[in-house]
CSV table of C-alpha atoms and ligand atoms in Angstrom, one decimal:
chain,number,residue,atom,x,y,z
P,1,MET,CA,-0.1,0.3,-0.3
P,2,SER,CA,2.8,2.7,0.9
P,3,ARG,CA,3.9,2.8,-2.6
P,4,LEU,CA,0.9,3.7,-4.6
P,5,ARG,CA,0.6,6.8,-6.5
P,6,ILE,CA,-2.4,9.0,-7.0
P,7,ALA,CA,-3.2,12.0,-9.0
P,8,ILE,CA,-5.7,14.8,-8.3
P,9,ASP,CA,-5.9,17.5,-11.0
P,10,GLY,CA,-8.0,20.2,-11.0
P,11,PRO,CA,-8.7,24.3,-11.3
P,12,SER,CA,-8.1,26.3,-8.5
P,13,GLY,CA,-10.6,25.8,-5.5
P,14,ALA,CA,-12.0,22.3,-6.4
P,15,GLY,CA,-10.6,20.9,-3.5
P,16,LYS,CA,-7.2,18.8,-4.3
P,17,SER,CA,-5.5,20.2,-1.1
P,18,THR,CA,-8.3,19.3,1.3
P,19,LEU,CA,-9.1,16.0,-0.3
P,20,GLY,CA,-5.2,15.5,-0.8
P,21,ARG,CA,-4.1,16.1,2.3
P,22,ALA,CA,-7.6,14.1,3.7
P,23,LEU,CA,-6.7,11.1,1.1
P,24,ALA,CA,-2.8,10.7,2.0
P,25,GLN,CA,-3.6,10.6,5.8
P,26,ARG,CA,-6.2,8.1,5.1
P,27,LEU,CA,-4.0,6.0,3.2
P,28,GLY,CA,-0.5,6.5,5.2
P,29,LEU,CA,1.2,8.1,2.1
P,30,PRO,CA,3.7,10.9,1.8
P,31,TYR,CA,1.6,13.8,0.6
P,32,VAL,CA,3.1,16.5,-2.3
P,33,ASP,CA,1.6,19.8,-3.4
P,34,THR,CA,3.1,20.4,-6.8
P,35,GLY,CA,1.6,24.0,-6.7
P,36,ALA,CA,3.5,25.1,-4.1
P,37,MET,CA,6.6,24.0,-5.6
P,38,TYR,CA,5.6,26.6,-8.3
P,39,ARG,CA,5.0,28.9,-6.2
P,40,ALA,CA,8.1,28.2,-4.2
P,41,VAL,CA,10.1,29.1,-7.3
P,42,GLY,CA,7.7,31.8,-8.4
P,43,TRP,CA,8.3,33.1,-4.7
P,44,ALA,CA,12.2,32.8,-5.4
P,45,VAL,CA,11.9,34.7,-9.2
P,46,ALA,CA,10.2,37.6,-7.5
P,47,GLU,CA,12.8,38.0,-4.9
P,48,ALA,CA,15.3,38.1,-7.5
P,49,GLY,CA,13.5,40.5,-9.5
P,50,LEU,CA,13.5,38.4,-12.7
P,51,ASP,CA,11.3,38.8,-15.7
P,52,ASP,CA,13.0,37.1,-18.9
P,53,ALA,CA,12.0,33.6,-19.5
P,54,GLU,CA,15.5,32.3,-20.4
P,55,GLN,CA,17.0,34.2,-16.9
P,56,ILE,CA,14.5,32.8,-15.1
P,57,VAL,CA,15.3,29.6,-16.8
P,58,ALA,CA,18.9,29.7,-16.0
P,59,TYR,CA,18.0,30.8,-12.4
P,60,VAL,CA,15.7,28.4,-11.6
P,61,GLN,CA,18.3,25.5,-12.6
P,62,GLY,CA,20.6,26.9,-9.8
P,63,LEU,CA,18.2,26.4,-6.9
P,64,GLU,CA,17.9,24.4,-4.5
P,65,LEU,CA,13.6,23.1,-3.5
P,66,ASP,CA,13.2,20.6,-1.3
P,67,VAL,CA,9.9,19.2,0.1
P,68,ASP,CA,8.6,17.7,3.4
P,69,PRO,CA,5.7,15.5,2.1
P,70,ASP,CA,4.0,15.2,5.1
P,71,PRO,CA,0.0,15.5,4.7
P,72,ALA,CA,-0.6,16.9,8.3
P,73,GLY,CA,2.3,19.7,7.5
P,74,PHE,CA,3.7,20.2,3.8
P,75,HIS,CA,6.6,22.2,3.6
P,76,VAL,CA,8.7,23.6,1.2
P,77,ARG,CA,12.2,25.4,1.2
P,78,VAL,CA,14.1,27.2,-1.5
P,79,ASP,CA,17.9,26.9,-1.0
P,80,GLY,CA,17.4,25.9,2.7
P,81,VAL,CA,14.9,28.6,3.7
P,82,ASP,CA,11.2,27.4,4.5
P,83,VAL,CA,9.4,29.6,2.5
P,84,THR,CA,6.1,28.2,2.9
P,85,ASP,CA,4.0,30.9,5.1
P,86,ARG,CA,5.1,33.2,2.1
P,87,LEU,CA,3.3,31.5,-0.6
P,88,ARG,CA,-0.4,32.4,-0.4
P,89,HIS,CA,-0.5,36.2,-1.5
P,90,PRO,CA,-2.1,36.5,-4.7
P,91,ASP,CA,0.9,37.9,-6.5
P,92,ILE,CA,3.2,34.8,-5.5
P,93,GLY,CA,-0.1,32.9,-7.1
P,94,ARG,CA,0.4,35.3,-10.1
P,95,MET,CA,4.4,34.7,-10.4
P,96,ALA,CA,3.6,30.9,-10.1
P,97,ALA,CA,1.3,30.8,-12.8
P,98,LYS,CA,3.6,32.7,-14.7
P,99,VAL,CA,7.0,30.6,-14.1
P,100,ALA,CA,4.9,27.9,-14.9
P,101,ALA,CA,3.9,28.7,-18.2
P,102,ILE,CA,7.6,28.3,-18.6
P,103,GLU,CA,8.6,25.1,-20.5
P,104,GLY,CA,12.5,25.0,-18.9
P,105,VAL,CA,10.9,25.6,-16.1
P,106,ARG,CA,8.7,22.7,-15.9
P,107,ASP,CA,11.6,20.5,-17.5
P,108,TRP,CA,13.3,21.1,-14.6
P,109,MET,CA,10.4,21.0,-12.1
P,110,VAL,CA,9.0,17.6,-13.3
P,111,PRO,CA,12.2,15.2,-12.4
P,112,ARG,CA,12.0,16.6,-9.0
P,113,GLN,CA,8.4,15.8,-8.6
P,114,GLN,CA,8.7,12.3,-9.7
P,115,ALA,CA,11.7,11.7,-7.5
P,116,VAL,CA,9.7,13.0,-4.3
P,117,ALA,CA,6.9,10.2,-5.5
P,118,ARG,CA,9.1,7.1,-6.2
P,119,ALA,CA,8.3,6.2,-2.2
P,120,GLY,CA,4.6,6.7,-3.1
P,121,GLY,CA,2.3,9.5,-2.7
P,122,VAL,CA,-0.6,11.8,-3.1
P,123,LEU,CA,0.2,14.0,-5.8
P,124,GLU,CA,-1.9,17.4,-6.6
P,125,GLY,CA,-1.2,20.0,-9.0
P,126,ARG,CA,-2.6,20.6,-12.6
P,127,ASP,CA,-0.5,17.7,-15.0
P,128,ILE,CA,0.0,14.8,-12.3
P,129,GLY,CA,-1.9,12.3,-14.3
P,130,THR,CA,-0.9,13.4,-17.5
P,131,VAL,CA,3.0,14.7,-17.4
P,132,VAL,CA,4.0,13.8,-13.8
P,133,LEU,CA,2.9,10.1,-13.0
P,134,PRO,CA,1.0,9.1,-16.3
P,135,ASP,CA,0.9,5.2,-15.0
P,136,ALA,CA,-0.3,6.6,-11.6
P,137,ASP,CA,-2.4,3.6,-9.8
P,138,CYS,CA,-5.8,5.8,-9.6
P,139,LYS,CA,-6.4,9.5,-11.0
P,140,PHE,CA,-8.5,11.6,-10.1
P,141,TYR,CA,-10.0,15.1,-12.0
P,142,LEU,CA,-11.5,17.5,-9.4
P,143,THR,CA,-14.0,20.4,-10.8
P,144,SER,CA,-16.8,22.5,-9.1
P,145,ASP,CA,-18.6,25.5,-9.9
P,146,GLU,CA,-17.1,28.8,-10.0
P,147,LEU,CA,-18.9,30.2,-7.4
P,148,THR,CA,-17.9,27.0,-5.1
P,149,ARG,CA,-14.3,27.6,-5.8
P,150,MET,CA,-14.0,31.3,-5.7
P,151,ALA,CA,-15.6,31.1,-2.0
P,152,ARG,CA,-13.0,28.3,-1.2
P,153,ARG,CA,-10.0,30.2,-2.4
P,154,ALA,CA,-11.3,33.5,-0.6
P,155,GLU,CA,-11.5,31.2,2.4
P,156,GLN,CA,-8.2,29.8,2.0
P,157,LEU,CA,-6.8,33.3,2.3
P,158,GLY,CA,-8.2,34.3,4.9
P,159,LEU,CA,-10.5,36.6,3.4
P,160,GLU,CA,-13.9,37.5,5.0
P,161,GLU,CA,-15.5,38.4,1.5
P,162,MET,CA,-14.3,37.7,-2.0
P,163,GLY,CA,-13.0,40.6,-3.3
P,164,ALA,CA,-13.6,41.9,-7.3
P,165,GLU,CA,-9.6,41.0,-7.3
P,166,VAL,CA,-9.1,38.0,-5.8
P,167,VAL,CA,-12.0,36.7,-7.9
P,168,GLY,CA,-10.5,37.9,-11.3
P,169,ASP,CA,-7.0,37.0,-10.3
P,170,VAL,CA,-8.4,33.5,-9.6
P,171,LEU,CA,-9.9,33.3,-13.0
P,172,GLU,CA,-7.5,34.6,-14.9
P,173,ARG,CA,-4.6,32.4,-13.5
P,174,ASP,CA,-7.1,29.1,-14.4
P,175,ARG,CA,-6.8,30.7,-18.0
P,176,VAL,CA,-3.5,30.6,-18.2
P,177,ASP,CA,-3.1,27.1,-16.7
P,178,SER,CA,-5.5,25.9,-19.3
P,179,ARG,CA,-4.4,27.7,-21.9
P,180,ARG,CA,-0.5,27.5,-21.7
P,181,LYS,CA,1.2,25.7,-24.4
P,182,HIS,CA,3.3,23.6,-22.3
P,183,SER,CA,1.4,20.6,-19.7
P,184,PRO,CA,-1.7,22.7,-19.5
P,185,LEU,CA,-4.6,21.8,-17.3
P,186,ARG,CA,-6.2,18.9,-18.9
P,187,PRO,CA,-7.6,15.8,-17.5
P,188,ALA,CA,-6.0,12.6,-18.3
P,189,ALA,CA,-8.4,9.9,-20.3
P,190,ASP,CA,-8.3,7.3,-17.4
P,191,ALA,CA,-9.1,9.9,-14.4
P,192,LEU,CA,-12.1,10.0,-12.6
P,193,HIS,CA,-14.1,13.2,-12.6
P,194,ILE,CA,-15.8,14.3,-9.7
P,195,ASP,CA,-17.4,17.7,-9.4
P,196,THR,CA,-17.2,18.6,-5.5
P,197,SER,CA,-19.7,21.7,-5.3
P,198,ALA,CA,-22.3,20.2,-4.0
P,199,GLN,CA,-20.1,17.5,-1.5
P,200,THR,CA,-18.5,17.9,1.7
P,201,VAL,CA,-15.2,16.4,2.4
P,202,ASP,CA,-16.5,13.1,3.4
P,203,GLU,CA,-18.5,12.7,0.7
P,204,SER,CA,-15.7,13.0,-1.7
P,205,LEU,CA,-13.6,11.3,-0.1
P,206,ALA,CA,-15.4,8.4,0.1
P,207,VAL,CA,-15.8,8.2,-3.8
P,208,MET,CA,-12.4,8.5,-4.1
P,209,LEU,CA,-11.6,5.8,-1.3
P,210,GLU,CA,-14.1,3.8,-2.9
P,211,GLU,CA,-12.2,4.2,-6.7
P,212,ILE,CA,-8.9,3.2,-5.3
P,213,ALA,CA,-10.5,0.0,-3.7
P,214,ARG,CA,-12.1,-0.4,-6.9
P,215,ARG,CA,-8.5,-0.2,-9.4
P,216,GLY,CA,-7.1,-2.4,-6.6
Q,301,LIG,O1,-2.5,25.0,-7.0
Q,301,LIG,P1,-2.0,26.3,-6.9
Q,301,LIG,O2,-2.9,27.8,-6.8
Q,301,LIG,O3,-0.9,26.5,-5.7
Q,301,LIG,O4,-0.8,26.4,-8.4
Q,301,LIG,C1,-0.1,27.6,-8.4
Q,301,LIG,C2,0.4,27.6,-9.9
Q,301,LIG,O5,1.0,26.6,-10.2
Q,301,LIG,C3,-0.9,27.8,-10.6
Q,301,LIG,O6,-0.8,28.6,-11.8
Q,301,LIG,C4,-0.9,26.6,-11.4
Q,301,LIG,C5,0.5,25.9,-11.3
Q,301,LIG,N1,1.0,24.6,-11.4
Q,301,LIG,C6,1.1,23.7,-12.2
Q,301,LIG,O7,1.4,24.5,-13.5
Q,301,LIG,N2,1.4,22.6,-12.6
Q,301,LIG,C7,1.1,22.0,-11.4
Q,301,LIG,N3,1.6,20.9,-11.3
Q,301,LIG,C8,0.8,22.5,-10.3
Q,301,LIG,C9,0.5,24.0,-9.9
């Protein structure tokens, strides 16, 4: 069981992190938030003040990225500095979408994510079932309606109300993620689609556990 590899993909606010963590905890597997890895790189690129894609790729290739794949407390370190608490700001989200669209950054990132998954794990992101773990034991593609996704994202950011800026920001980022040339957000052909809009966490989790059991 400990070598099971599970892929969870979908747009922002579809429930990937909550369900990914819960699933990993339930199955005793490592949990990897690959979005946080792109955010960490986005943060480092912003700190370095870089904008040009070629310069960004060269800079990123010199970074050391470490993760602590613990479902009870996932952490990311860049060059030994734990940046986990600095990654949720919308500016970092924009930077993450920008660096994630660069082919050279993805070419550098994907093997690192595959290495973390070697011992098994629940990986969540946008290209896990299609690119990072095309041979995952089980793949899920989570969706939910726009309003639900925005409300969840706002809650995650600790906002009382959803500001127009946050709504526009998340929708724009999903557009960038879906339309980019390299590894766009797309369901794998063999992924189980789950619309989490009207489901509780436990209900979605039950569907996922059932599918994992069914796929053996
Ligand atoms: O899931 P998130 O919002 O933390 O992701 C941050 C950004 O990284 C988002 O624009 C999508 C991108 N991303 C990606 O391109 N591939 C992944 N596997 C995970 C995230």
